[in-house]
Amino acid sequence: MKRVGWQAWFAIALVALSAVLYVVHYGVFRDAHHIFIYLLGDIAFVPLEVLFVTLIVHRLLTNHEKRSLLHKLNMVIGTFFREMGTELLAQLVARDTECERLSDALRVQAEWTNDAFIDAARRLTRHKPEIDARRGDLGTLADFLSRQRDFLLALLQNPNLLEHEAFSDLLWAVFHLADELGHRRDLKSLGDADCRHLAGDMARVHRLLVAQWVGYMKHLKDDYPFLFSLALRTNPFDPEARVEVA
């Protein structure tokens, strides 16, 4: 026989207590009519109470929790880009032979509106990066990812990331690329098939990373204008960007 949980016992105790109080009330005042009037009134109010609690209070609390969680997630994503994301993106963009098409869409400007960011994200979904693994020094990329391994592990331990599937996918893709590069003894003499394999891994990171970067830039513009200013001056998609203020 299935054991009765504590919630069931608690409910039974509450019903029993209510019955006892009604019996006491009747024993003292001997007025069943009065008892049933208020009992019916209380029962009639229950649907309104349920409506108020579930559809209004619960929704307000849920929206507040979502905003709080989104703020925490944006802090984590911002830390990722400040520590390594922007640099990693710059290295991958330099290896994308089709980056000029993407650069036109992602030269974020200070006057961009929400519609401009939405349009950039839409154009991004149509971009297919063509990564040339022999462009640049793969050893430099491998060393960079190796130095950031502890930082990536710390990010994965953040429980808030369980609510952000896209960013979690990005971290796993970066980990996989780091492992692929780290397991090769000589990155300067790779075969064509191996280069194509690594190019596919880098393209996966590139797609996920750029998608997160667009959302990150919008977040900075909305909430942190001073950080947005620096992000504009270090935009890897803008060849004319300079960190120095003119």
mmCIF file of C-alpha atoms in Angstrom:
data_model
loop_
_atom_site.group_PDB
_atom_site.id
_atom_site.type_symbol
_atom_site.label_atom_id
_atom_site.label_comp_id
_atom_site.label_asym_id
_atom_site.label_seq_id
_atom_site.Cartn_x
_atom_site.Cartn_y
_atom_site.Cartn_z
ATOM 1 C CA MET A 1 0.000 0.000 0.000
ATOM 2 C CA LYS A 2 1.398 3.371 -0.959
ATOM 3 C CA ARG A 3 2.421 5.517 1.979
ATOM 4 C CA VAL A 4 0.526 8.763 2.513
ATOM 5 C CA GLY A 5 2.791 11.795 2.178
ATOM 6 C CA TRP A 6 3.097 14.550 4.720
ATOM 7 C CA GLN A 7 1.090 16.877 2.484
ATOM 8 C CA ALA A 8 -1.896 14.519 2.647
ATOM 9 C CA TRP A 9 -1.638 14.244 6.434
ATOM 10 C CA PHE A 10 -1.343 18.018 6.659
ATOM 11 C CA ALA A 11 -4.489 18.461 4.542
ATOM 12 C CA ILE A 12 -6.394 15.937 6.667
ATOM 13 C CA ALA A 13 -5.298 17.743 9.843
ATOM 14 C CA LEU A 14 -6.483 21.101 8.490
ATOM 15 C CA VAL A 15 -9.889 19.692 7.489
ATOM 16 C CA ALA A 16 -10.224 18.035 10.898
ATOM 17 C CA LEU A 17 -9.281 21.260 12.683
ATOM 18 C CA SER A 18 -11.867 23.186 10.674
ATOM 19 C CA ALA A 19 -14.540 20.615 11.550
ATOM 20 C CA VAL A 20 -13.634 20.813 15.243
ATOM 21 C CA LEU A 21 -13.851 24.614 15.207
ATOM 22 C CA TYR A 22 -17.280 24.486 13.538
ATOM 23 C CA VAL A 23 -18.456 22.004 16.177
ATOM 24 C CA VAL A 24 -17.170 24.279 18.944
ATOM 25 C CA HIS A 25 -18.886 27.254 17.283
ATOM 26 C CA TYR A 26 -22.192 25.350 17.186
ATOM 27 C CA GLY A 27 -21.734 24.137 20.750
ATOM 28 C CA VAL A 28 -21.271 27.681 22.034
ATOM 29 C CA PHE A 29 -23.808 29.629 19.955
ATOM 30 C CA ARG A 30 -26.246 26.924 18.813
ATOM 31 C CA ASP A 31 -26.714 28.723 15.492
ATOM 32 C CA ALA A 32 -26.345 26.388 12.519
ATOM 33 C CA HIS A 33 -27.958 28.964 10.244
ATOM 34 C CA HIS A 34 -25.181 31.460 10.943
ATOM 35 C CA ILE A 35 -22.514 28.790 10.373
ATOM 36 C CA PHE A 36 -23.875 27.784 6.973
ATOM 37 C CA ILE A 37 -24.272 31.402 5.843
ATOM 38 C CA TYR A 38 -20.593 32.166 6.438
ATOM 39 C CA LEU A 39 -19.476 28.749 5.183
ATOM 40 C CA LEU A 40 -21.262 29.296 1.877
ATOM 41 C CA GLY A 41 -19.856 32.825 1.644
ATOM 42 C CA ASP A 42 -16.310 31.560 2.186
ATOM 43 C CA ILE A 43 -16.751 28.793 -0.397
ATOM 44 C CA ALA A 44 -18.149 31.311 -2.912
ATOM 45 C CA PHE A 45 -15.038 33.478 -2.495
ATOM 46 C CA VAL A 46 -12.633 30.574 -3.187
ATOM 47 C CA PRO A 47 -12.804 30.839 -7.031
ATOM 48 C CA LEU A 48 -12.025 34.562 -6.825
ATOM 49 C CA GLU A 49 -9.133 33.880 -4.464
ATOM 50 C CA VAL A 50 -7.759 31.247 -6.826
ATOM 51 C CA LEU A 51 -8.097 33.675 -9.729
ATOM 52 C CA PHE A 52 -6.278 36.417 -7.845
ATOM 53 C CA VAL A 53 -3.463 34.214 -6.571
ATOM 54 C CA THR A 54 -2.817 32.133 -9.680
ATOM 55 C CA LEU A 55 -3.374 34.630 -12.485
ATOM 56 C CA ILE A 56 -2.197 37.870 -10.898
ATOM 57 C CA VAL A 57 0.127 37.327 -7.934
ATOM 58 C CA HIS A 58 1.748 34.215 -9.384
ATOM 59 C CA ARG A 59 2.311 35.902 -12.747
ATOM 60 C CA LEU A 60 3.854 38.963 -11.104
ATOM 61 C CA LEU A 61 6.192 36.779 -9.051
ATOM 62 C CA THR A 62 7.107 34.672 -12.085
ATOM 63 C CA ASN A 63 7.904 37.750 -14.181
ATOM 64 C CA HIS A 64 10.033 39.143 -11.364
ATOM 65 C CA GLU A 65 11.930 35.859 -11.070
ATOM 66 C CA LYS A 66 12.470 35.749 -14.840
ATOM 67 C CA ARG A 67 13.860 39.298 -14.860
ATOM 68 C CA SER A 68 16.145 38.470 -11.937
ATOM 69 C CA LEU A 69 17.373 35.285 -13.637
ATOM 70 C CA LEU A 70 17.901 37.082 -16.950
ATOM 71 C CA HIS A 71 19.966 39.737 -15.177
ATOM 72 C CA LYS A 72 22.153 37.044 -13.583
ATOM 73 C CA LEU A 73 22.571 35.254 -16.908
ATOM 74 C CA ASN A 74 23.566 38.487 -18.633
ATOM 75 C CA MET A 75 26.192 39.053 -15.938
ATOM 76 C CA VAL A 76 27.639 35.584 -16.603
ATOM 77 C CA ILE A 77 27.577 36.085 -20.380
ATOM 78 C CA GLY A 78 29.159 39.519 -19.972
ATOM 79 C CA THR A 79 31.960 38.026 -17.882
ATOM 80 C CA PHE A 80 32.520 35.387 -20.563
ATOM 81 C CA PHE A 81 32.898 37.964 -23.330
ATOM 82 C CA ARG A 82 35.143 40.231 -21.269
ATOM 83 C CA GLU A 83 37.442 37.384 -20.271
ATOM 84 C CA MET A 84 37.651 35.426 -23.515
ATOM 85 C CA GLY A 85 34.596 35.631 -25.773
ATOM 86 C CA THR A 86 35.551 38.778 -27.664
ATOM 87 C CA GLU A 87 39.111 37.558 -28.234
ATOM 88 C CA LEU A 88 37.905 34.120 -29.340
ATOM 89 C CA LEU A 89 35.412 35.716 -31.711
ATOM 90 C CA ALA A 90 38.148 37.885 -33.239
ATOM 91 C CA GLN A 91 40.312 34.811 -33.888
ATOM 92 C CA LEU A 92 37.452 32.923 -35.526
ATOM 93 C CA VAL A 93 36.344 35.907 -37.617
ATOM 94 C CA ALA A 94 39.896 36.182 -38.945
ATOM 95 C CA ARG A 95 39.583 32.591 -40.222
ATOM 96 C CA ASP A 96 36.142 33.041 -41.806
ATOM 97 C CA THR A 97 36.569 33.576 -45.543
ATOM 98 C CA GLU A 98 32.965 34.862 -45.717
ATOM 99 C CA CYS A 99 33.310 37.307 -42.832
ATOM 100 C CA GLU A 100 32.915 40.379 -45.065
ATOM 101 C CA ARG A 101 29.271 39.519 -45.683
ATOM 102 C CA LEU A 102 28.701 39.187 -41.950
ATOM 103 C CA SER A 103 30.690 42.296 -41.073
ATOM 104 C CA ASP A 104 28.293 44.533 -42.981
ATOM 105 C CA ALA A 105 25.436 43.300 -40.787
ATOM 106 C CA LEU A 106 27.296 43.411 -37.472
ATOM 107 C CA ARG A 107 28.983 46.785 -37.510
ATOM 108 C CA VAL A 108 26.956 47.807 -34.493
ATOM 109 C CA GLN A 109 26.449 51.544 -34.114
ATOM 110 C CA ALA A 110 25.627 53.639 -31.057
ATOM 111 C CA GLU A 111 22.278 54.674 -32.563
ATOM 112 C CA TRP A 112 21.065 51.122 -33.229
ATOM 113 C CA THR A 113 17.450 50.465 -32.223
ATOM 114 C CA ASN A 114 15.843 47.194 -31.133
ATOM 115 C CA ASP A 115 14.731 46.653 -34.737
ATOM 116 C CA ALA A 116 18.344 46.958 -35.897
ATOM 117 C CA PHE A 117 19.443 44.241 -33.496
ATOM 118 C CA ILE A 118 16.541 42.026 -34.559
ATOM 119 C CA ASP A 119 17.492 42.515 -38.212
ATOM 120 C CA ALA A 120 21.133 41.657 -37.428
ATOM 121 C CA ALA A 121 20.064 38.455 -35.671
ATOM 122 C CA ARG A 122 17.846 37.557 -38.641
ATOM 123 C CA ARG A 123 20.683 38.088 -41.125
ATOM 124 C CA LEU A 124 22.976 36.092 -38.884
ATOM 125 C CA THR A 125 20.789 32.991 -39.204
ATOM 126 C CA ARG A 126 21.412 33.044 -42.983
ATOM 127 C CA HIS A 127 25.200 33.244 -42.644
ATOM 128 C CA LYS A 128 27.239 30.072 -43.060
ATOM 129 C CA PRO A 129 30.833 30.637 -41.936
ATOM 130 C CA GLU A 130 33.518 29.178 -44.176
ATOM 131 C CA ILE A 131 36.441 28.557 -41.847
ATOM 132 C CA ASP A 132 39.938 28.114 -43.229
ATOM 133 C CA ALA A 133 41.814 26.178 -40.538
ATOM 134 C CA ARG A 134 45.156 27.069 -42.144
ATOM 135 C CA ARG A 135 44.510 30.787 -41.745
ATOM 136 C CA GLY A 136 46.497 32.027 -38.798
ATOM 137 C CA ASP A 137 48.332 30.021 -36.159
ATOM 138 C CA LEU A 138 46.297 27.186 -34.697
ATOM 139 C CA GLY A 139 48.860 26.872 -31.908
ATOM 140 C CA THR A 140 47.989 30.361 -30.704
ATOM 141 C CA LEU A 141 44.299 29.458 -30.628
ATOM 142 C CA ALA A 142 45.022 26.193 -28.823
ATOM 143 C CA ASP A 143 47.153 27.943 -26.181
ATOM 144 C CA PHE A 144 44.478 30.593 -25.672
ATOM 145 C CA LEU A 145 41.748 28.009 -25.087
ATOM 146 C CA SER A 146 44.017 25.979 -22.815
ATOM 147 C CA ARG A 147 44.660 29.016 -20.595
ATOM 148 C CA GLN A 148 40.913 29.627 -20.323
ATOM 149 C CA ARG A 149 39.981 26.057 -19.345
ATOM 150 C CA ASP A 150 39.616 26.759 -15.608
ATOM 151 C CA PHE A 151 37.484 29.791 -16.370
ATOM 152 C CA LEU A 152 35.195 27.724 -18.618
ATOM 153 C CA LEU A 153 34.866 25.032 -15.951
ATOM 154 C CA ALA A 154 33.880 27.672 -13.410
ATOM 155 C CA LEU A 155 31.179 28.938 -15.762
ATOM 156 C CA LEU A 156 29.734 25.457 -16.206
ATOM 157 C CA GLN A 157 29.356 25.162 -12.430
ATOM 158 C CA ASN A 158 26.984 28.132 -12.406
ATOM 159 C CA PRO A 159 23.463 26.702 -11.823
ATOM 160 C CA ASN A 160 21.862 29.629 -13.653
ATOM 161 C CA LEU A 161 23.248 28.331 -16.945
ATOM 162 C CA LEU A 162 20.798 25.421 -16.799
ATOM 163 C CA GLU A 163 18.161 27.995 -17.816
ATOM 164 C CA HIS A 164 20.147 29.156 -20.849
ATOM 165 C CA GLU A 165 20.454 26.237 -23.246
ATOM 166 C CA ALA A 166 22.013 28.240 -26.092
ATOM 167 C CA PHE A 167 24.868 29.554 -23.956
ATOM 168 C CA SER A 168 25.467 26.107 -22.456
ATOM 169 C CA ASP A 169 25.698 24.708 -25.996
ATOM 170 C CA LEU A 170 28.279 27.387 -26.779
ATOM 171 C CA LEU A 171 30.424 26.445 -23.776
ATOM 172 C CA TRP A 172 30.352 22.766 -24.720
ATOM 173 C CA ALA A 173 31.289 23.630 -28.308
ATOM 174 C CA VAL A 174 34.244 25.690 -27.051
ATOM 175 C CA PHE A 175 35.318 22.827 -24.775
ATOM 176 C CA HIS A 176 35.164 20.414 -27.683
ATOM 177 C CA LEU A 177 37.263 22.680 -29.895
ATOM 178 C CA ALA A 178 39.820 23.066 -27.103
ATOM 179 C CA ASP A 179 40.005 19.292 -26.692
ATOM 180 C CA GLU A 180 40.375 18.715 -30.443
ATOM 181 C CA LEU A 181 43.246 21.196 -30.650
ATOM 182 C CA GLY A 182 44.854 20.013 -27.422
ATOM 183 C CA HIS A 183 45.014 16.359 -28.497
ATOM 184 C CA ARG A 184 47.005 17.088 -31.652
ATOM 185 C CA ARG A 185 50.757 16.980 -31.251
ATOM 186 C CA ASP A 186 51.640 19.063 -34.296
ATOM 187 C CA LEU A 187 49.165 21.684 -35.450
ATOM 188 C CA LYS A 188 51.465 22.936 -38.196
ATOM 189 C CA SER A 189 51.410 19.789 -40.330
ATOM 190 C CA LEU A 190 47.779 18.718 -40.448
ATOM 191 C CA GLY A 191 46.278 16.817 -43.351
ATOM 192 C CA ASP A 192 43.441 18.168 -45.454
ATOM 193 C CA ALA A 193 40.825 15.922 -43.826
ATOM 194 C CA ASP A 194 41.968 16.935 -40.359
ATOM 195 C CA CYS A 195 41.854 20.615 -41.301
ATOM 196 C CA ARG A 196 38.296 20.214 -42.583
ATOM 197 C CA HIS A 197 37.322 18.515 -39.330
ATOM 198 C CA LEU A 198 38.770 21.332 -37.220
ATOM 199 C CA ALA A 199 37.176 23.884 -39.537
ATOM 200 C CA GLY A 200 33.782 22.321 -38.816
ATOM 201 C CA ASP A 201 34.404 22.527 -35.058
ATOM 202 C CA MET A 202 35.443 26.173 -35.364
ATOM 203 C CA ALA A 203 32.416 26.974 -37.540
ATOM 204 C CA ARG A 204 30.126 25.511 -34.867
ATOM 205 C CA VAL A 205 31.686 27.719 -32.199
ATOM 206 C CA HIS A 206 31.590 30.688 -34.587
ATOM 207 C CA ARG A 207 27.827 30.375 -35.208
ATOM 208 C CA LEU A 208 26.921 29.974 -31.542
ATOM 209 C CA LEU A 209 29.333 32.667 -30.415
ATOM 210 C CA VAL A 210 28.133 35.322 -32.846
ATOM 211 C CA ALA A 211 24.494 34.680 -31.884
ATOM 212 C CA GLN A 212 25.346 35.248 -28.222
ATOM 213 C CA TRP A 213 27.440 38.301 -29.085
ATOM 214 C CA VAL A 214 24.517 40.080 -30.761
ATOM 215 C CA GLY A 215 22.336 39.560 -27.687
ATOM 216 C CA TYR A 216 25.201 40.657 -25.447
ATOM 217 C CA MET A 217 25.659 43.896 -27.402
ATOM 218 C CA LYS A 218 21.946 44.693 -27.126
ATOM 219 C CA HIS A 219 22.076 44.045 -23.380
ATOM 220 C CA LEU A 220 25.003 46.446 -23.004
ATOM 221 C CA LYS A 221 23.269 49.146 -25.030
ATOM 222 C CA ASP A 222 20.105 48.874 -22.935
ATOM 223 C CA ASP A 223 21.666 48.612 -19.470
ATOM 224 C CA TYR A 224 25.355 49.556 -19.524
ATOM 225 C CA PRO A 225 26.130 52.393 -21.972
ATOM 226 C CA PHE A 226 29.725 52.777 -20.754
ATOM 227 C CA LEU A 227 30.450 49.098 -21.429
ATOM 228 C CA PHE A 228 28.638 49.366 -24.754
ATOM 229 C CA SER A 229 30.987 52.174 -25.763
ATOM 230 C CA LEU A 230 34.035 49.960 -25.201
ATOM 231 C CA ALA A 231 32.361 47.034 -26.985
ATOM 232 C CA LEU A 232 31.797 49.244 -30.038
ATOM 233 C CA ARG A 233 35.455 50.224 -30.059
ATOM 234 C CA THR A 234 36.564 46.572 -29.896
ATOM 235 C CA ASN A 235 34.005 45.180 -32.349
ATOM 236 C CA PRO A 236 35.760 42.323 -34.204
ATOM 237 C CA PHE A 237 33.423 42.794 -37.171
ATOM 238 C CA ASP A 238 34.398 46.433 -37.699
ATOM 239 C CA PRO A 239 37.861 46.777 -39.300
ATOM 240 C CA GLU A 240 37.775 50.507 -38.567
ATOM 241 C CA ALA A 241 37.126 50.069 -34.840
ATOM 242 C CA ARG A 242 39.812 51.560 -32.561
ATOM 243 C CA VAL A 243 39.833 51.276 -28.790
ATOM 244 C CA GLU A 244 41.256 54.788 -28.457
ATOM 245 C CA VAL A 245 38.604 57.495 -28.272
ATOM 246 C CA ALA A 246 38.976 59.958 -31.134
#
